[in-house]
């Protein structure tokens, strides 16, 4: 299937700071795509580039399979910085102004948007009376004007209390159910794990891994083993039960199992009974946290 967004070899420097270095990945249609990485890893820079707010130094990106155009822009809603809402105006009046300035949506769609972000009952209250979570929901509402297919959110739960965070995460999942493709930056592993279907992990401007969350962020046991004949080892291991994937890593063959399930003795016996003498057999347990720690720390 054609990806909604494909990013190819994007690089960007600010003076001698390399904010992005040759980053490539694809965002599938209908994904909730998490851009995960610590502060300073280049998330906001990438979102700004794909929104044409910043120009990259190198590389290209395509939305909906074609280069950017005004038509394309209308299909993308975004929340990069908190919009400057007027504190003394209501939610409705604030969105009317946003709609007029951006040319997205109309009065009817403002009501629809307020229902989606669960502010309809409070639509005539002044912005200044809203909780932080409500303010953020209104900001997401502004991104929803004009009913775009794709939504970009930069750290949408930053600064919120636990209730506000839960509300925003629910809202994002709800929007995904309605068929929107969502790209969101986050520095929180557990947020991406809870909300996203796909992830790209960034560290200091470099892409470390990208793909479905259940592959990239899997809890797993990794068994590394080697034998005199690697090809024979691989061919007999292919029939060993419970393996989720197998990779070659230098002199080792790596076999992956769900966390806590690698049967070391059984693997050893199985190899021997099939005529292979294993000369190394090592278990590495990876929890999500250690994996993320490895990925994002030096
Ligand atoms: P993130 O959103 O992941 O926290 P950013 O994209 O904001 O990361 O920043 C990536 C790197 O680029 C950081 O080292 C940051 O300090 C630097 N950077 C970002 N914006 C600017 C700018 N306008 N001028 C100079 N350096 C910047
Ligand atoms: Mg940022």
Short mmCIF file of N, CA and C in Angstrom, two decimals, residues 9 12 17 32 40 45 60 82 112 119 145 157-158 171 179 185 189 195 203 221 227 238 257 266 269 283 293 298:
data_model
loop_
_atom_site.label_atom_id
_atom_site.label_comp_id
_atom_site.label_asym_id
_atom_site.label_seq_id
_atom_site.Cartn_x
_atom_site.Cartn_y
_atom_site.Cartn_z
N UNK A 9 16.13 10.25 3.27
CA UNK A 9 17.46 10.86 3.43
C UNK A 9 17.45 12.31 3.88
N UNK A 12 19.48 17.90 8.29
CA UNK A 12 19.33 19.32 8.63
C UNK A 12 20.33 19.69 9.71
N UNK A 17 25.44 22.09 14.60
CA UNK A 17 24.60 21.06 15.25
C UNK A 17 23.87 20.27 14.17
N UNK A 32 -0.88 5.14 13.81
CA UNK A 32 -0.55 6.17 14.81
C UNK A 32 0.95 6.03 14.96
N UNK A 40 16.01 16.97 22.14
CA UNK A 40 17.16 17.30 21.31
C UNK A 40 17.46 16.27 20.25
N UNK A 45 12.28 19.22 14.71
CA UNK A 45 12.90 19.62 13.44
C UNK A 45 12.27 18.83 12.29
N UNK A 60 14.41 14.24 0.58
CA UNK A 60 13.08 14.60 0.08
C UNK A 60 12.01 13.92 0.93
N UNK A 82 1.47 25.51 21.00
CA UNK A 82 0.13 25.85 21.49
C UNK A 82 -0.34 27.10 20.76
N UNK A 112 -18.93 20.23 15.22
CA UNK A 112 -18.51 18.83 15.11
C UNK A 112 -17.19 18.60 15.82
N UNK A 119 -15.64 19.14 24.10
CA UNK A 119 -15.78 20.47 24.70
C UNK A 119 -17.11 21.09 24.33
N UNK A 145 -9.95 21.18 12.31
CA UNK A 145 -10.81 21.98 11.42
C UNK A 145 -10.53 21.62 9.96
N UNK A 157 0.99 15.66 25.03
CA UNK A 157 0.61 15.55 26.44
C UNK A 157 1.56 16.30 27.37
N UNK A 158 2.53 17.01 26.79
CA UNK A 158 3.50 17.75 27.62
C UNK A 158 2.81 18.73 28.56
N UNK A 171 -8.27 10.48 23.16
CA UNK A 171 -8.70 11.25 21.99
C UNK A 171 -7.91 10.83 20.76
N UNK A 179 -10.13 6.61 11.38
CA UNK A 179 -9.40 6.42 10.12
C UNK A 179 -8.33 7.46 9.85
N UNK A 185 5.05 13.28 18.02
CA UNK A 185 6.36 13.22 18.66
C UNK A 185 6.17 13.02 20.14
N UNK A 189 8.55 6.66 26.30
CA UNK A 189 8.44 5.30 25.76
C UNK A 189 7.06 4.72 26.04
N UNK A 195 -0.09 4.18 22.86
CA UNK A 195 -0.93 4.89 21.90
C UNK A 195 -0.62 4.52 20.44
N UNK A 203 17.79 9.37 17.91
CA UNK A 203 18.79 9.75 18.90
C UNK A 203 19.78 10.68 18.23
N UNK A 221 13.41 -12.39 24.60
CA UNK A 221 14.64 -13.09 24.93
C UNK A 221 15.39 -13.24 23.62
N UNK A 227 28.12 -22.18 15.87
CA UNK A 227 28.61 -23.55 15.65
C UNK A 227 29.55 -23.50 14.46
N UNK A 238 15.53 -23.49 12.12
CA UNK A 238 14.27 -23.05 11.50
C UNK A 238 13.08 -23.87 11.97
N UNK A 257 12.79 -15.04 21.17
CA UNK A 257 11.61 -15.67 21.77
C UNK A 257 10.84 -14.61 22.54
N UNK A 266 16.92 -26.96 26.21
CA UNK A 266 16.23 -27.62 25.10
C UNK A 266 16.87 -27.23 23.76
N UNK A 269 20.15 -29.23 23.56
CA UNK A 269 19.90 -30.65 23.30
C UNK A 269 19.43 -30.85 21.85
N UNK A 283 22.20 -16.21 26.56
CA UNK A 283 20.85 -15.62 26.65
C UNK A 283 20.96 -14.15 27.00
N UNK A 293 16.64 2.09 26.70
CA UNK A 293 17.82 2.67 27.32
C UNK A 293 19.04 2.50 26.41
N UNK A 298 24.18 6.56 25.58
CA UNK A 298 25.50 6.16 25.08
C UNK A 298 26.04 4.96 25.83
#
